[in-house]
């Protein structure tokens, strides 16, 4: 006789069913579609923790809750892909999400996020988005129009590809700025130089970015000729999410279409080379046919650093040189024995690169101070209102 324990559906439990299952985590046996979307055991654990937290707060996730991945964010709603479906669904923000996002802007869903959704009507055709799972990686920029919040451009990307065109001109300063974002996202940074077919010497263009892209994968590609896309295809085949960041017109959507083998995103019409035209206007995640996903973004005009970026990775060569300066707090401007200035003088370090590093550092430091000032101001007013409340307490009155 076998000594297997009684199956859980034994007579006893059938006669005395527990009023509710001990755990109310949405169950996911990792169907193929889920894995293609990027779901894994780590995400399952994150989901389990979230469900436990909600249960502990007396606000458990519903029995019919599901996880889904956000492909696009609209006002008050998201387009999502469920882990067992091939077509998208719309999920409106549940009141608890609206509340959470009001308290913490980081709780606002972004393209690439994993979220919990629940049916919001009886036939299960409409969904309500209740939670955003904590992100593994996030590309963030300073919120527009001087707001204090940062904005998430891409959530849970495994690779953040900074895309730049070799022609008409390679904007190195912008590559460095975007690389600062890519490095601080927590994802693997890459630099993709497009339009190699239009450049007389693509190798020379690669050489120009080599220092900035130290420690990153650096590719030269031509989407129309399908050249140089192999590393991107290999990442996707591994199930990775690749986010594309870059200025308008550099060829992000063209790259997406080439990787997906289908014209899923509109690209700028040939000859429509006018400035300031943005062809892509929303951030969108697209599932690749062989697995993995590509997150296309609208061209970035201005990208403000939030002050949390670590520029040491993007300017590793400058940081290395600075180690050899005579003074530990050398500002690399006028000091004797400055190894950085010496390298500029001898042509080892391009002047442009030192200037770019200075500009970005100044900006990051300024933003970090601003954030500090904001925190300081918030704290001061908090203290004031506390003092007021204390003074107003009846037992303090005479
Ligand atoms: N010759 C050549 N043209 C390219 C390449 N990549 C993109 N293009 C062209 O560049 C133009 C702009 O491409 P898009 O893919 O629309 O650029 P985008 O980065 O998505 O632009 P936004 O959506 O505005 O941010 C289109 O006319 C493309 O055909 C390339 O590798 N070689
Ligand atoms: Mg585009
Ligand atoms: Zn120095």
PDB file of N, CA and C in Angstrom, residues 321-328 330 332 334-343:
ATOM      1  N   UNK A 321      40.115  59.080 -13.722  1.00  0.00           N
ATOM      2  CA  UNK A 321      41.143  60.120 -13.762  1.00  0.00           C
ATOM      3  C   UNK A 321      41.142  60.905 -12.448  1.00  0.00           C
ATOM      4  N   UNK A 322      39.943  61.238 -11.964  1.00  0.00           N
ATOM      5  CA  UNK A 322      39.818  62.063 -10.760  1.00  0.00           C
ATOM      6  C   UNK A 322      40.479  61.397  -9.554  1.00  0.00           C
ATOM      7  N   UNK A 323      40.548  60.060  -9.580  1.00  0.00           N
ATOM      8  CA  UNK A 323      41.221  59.350  -8.493  1.00  0.00           C
ATOM      9  C   UNK A 323      42.689  59.751  -8.387  1.00  0.00           C
ATOM     10  N   UNK A 324      43.253  60.215  -9.498  1.00  0.00           N
ATOM     11  CA  UNK A 324      44.675  60.544  -9.519  1.00  0.00           C
ATOM     12  C   UNK A 324      44.959  62.023  -9.268  1.00  0.00           C
ATOM     13  N   UNK A 325      43.906  62.825  -9.031  1.00  0.00           N
ATOM     14  CA  UNK A 325      44.121  64.240  -8.732  1.00  0.00           C
ATOM     15  C   UNK A 325      44.861  64.362  -7.393  1.00  0.00           C
ATOM     16  N   UNK A 326      45.657  65.428  -7.262  1.00  0.00           N
ATOM     17  CA  UNK A 326      46.447  65.585  -6.035  1.00  0.00           C
ATOM     18  C   UNK A 326      45.531  65.770  -4.825  1.00  0.00           C
ATOM     19  N   UNK A 327      44.479  66.581  -5.019  1.00  0.00           N
ATOM     20  CA  UNK A 327      43.569  66.844  -3.899  1.00  0.00           C
ATOM     21  C   UNK A 327      42.314  65.983  -4.012  1.00  0.00           C
ATOM     22  N   UNK A 328      41.929  65.397  -2.892  1.00  0.00           N
ATOM     23  CA  UNK A 328      40.770  64.491  -2.893  1.00  0.00           C
ATOM     24  C   UNK A 328      39.486  65.235  -3.275  1.00  0.00           C
ATOM     25  N   UNK A 330      39.272  67.772  -5.333  1.00  0.00           N
ATOM     26  CA  UNK A 330      39.598  68.556  -6.532  1.00  0.00           C
ATOM     27  C   UNK A 330      38.325  68.863  -7.329  1.00  0.00           C
ATOM     28  N   UNK A 332      38.537  70.050 -10.371  1.00  0.00           N
ATOM     29  CA  UNK A 332      38.984  69.906 -11.768  1.00  0.00           C
ATOM     30  C   UNK A 332      38.762  71.204 -12.544  1.00  0.00           C
ATOM     31  N   UNK A 334      40.828  74.521 -11.420  1.00  0.00           N
ATOM     32  CA  UNK A 334      42.043  75.347 -11.347  1.00  0.00           C
ATOM     33  C   UNK A 334      43.159  74.689 -10.549  1.00  0.00           C
ATOM     34  N   UNK A 335      42.874  73.551  -9.932  1.00  0.00           N
ATOM     35  CA  UNK A 335      43.816  72.963  -8.981  1.00  0.00           C
ATOM     36  C   UNK A 335      45.105  72.479  -9.651  1.00  0.00           C
ATOM     37  N   UNK A 336      46.234  72.663  -8.973  1.00  0.00           N
ATOM     38  CA  UNK A 336      47.466  72.045  -9.464  1.00  0.00           C
ATOM     39  C   UNK A 336      47.386  70.534  -9.254  1.00  0.00           C
ATOM     40  N   UNK A 337      48.024  69.807 -10.139  1.00  0.00           N
ATOM     41  CA  UNK A 337      48.040  68.344 -10.000  1.00  0.00           C
ATOM     42  C   UNK A 337      46.699  67.715 -10.306  1.00  0.00           C
ATOM     43  N   UNK A 338      45.881  68.401 -11.126  1.00  0.00           N
ATOM     44  CA  UNK A 338      44.576  67.836 -11.494  1.00  0.00           C
ATOM     45  C   UNK A 338      44.743  66.887 -12.682  1.00  0.00           C
ATOM     46  N   UNK A 339      44.511  65.633 -12.447  1.00  0.00           N
ATOM     47  CA  UNK A 339      44.704  64.613 -13.493  1.00  0.00           C
ATOM     48  C   UNK A 339      43.664  64.746 -14.600  1.00  0.00           C
ATOM     49  N   UNK A 340      42.478  65.284 -14.266  1.00  0.00           N
ATOM     50  CA  UNK A 340      41.413  65.432 -15.255  1.00  0.00           C
ATOM     51  C   UNK A 340      41.792  66.522 -16.267  1.00  0.00           C
ATOM     52  N   UNK A 341      42.214  67.683 -15.738  1.00  0.00           N
ATOM     53  CA  UNK A 341      42.615  68.781 -16.625  1.00  0.00           C
ATOM     54  C   UNK A 341      43.827  68.371 -17.465  1.00  0.00           C
ATOM     55  N   UNK A 342      44.717  67.649 -16.844  1.00  0.00           N
ATOM     56  CA  UNK A 342      45.906  67.144 -17.534  1.00  0.00           C
ATOM     57  C   UNK A 342      45.485  66.265 -18.723  1.00  0.00           C
ATOM     58  N   UNK A 343      44.506  65.405 -18.493  1.00  0.00           N
ATOM     59  CA  UNK A 343      44.028  64.508 -19.555  1.00  0.00           C
ATOM     60  C   UNK A 343      43.365  65.298 -20.681  1.00  0.00           C
TER      61      UNK A 343
END
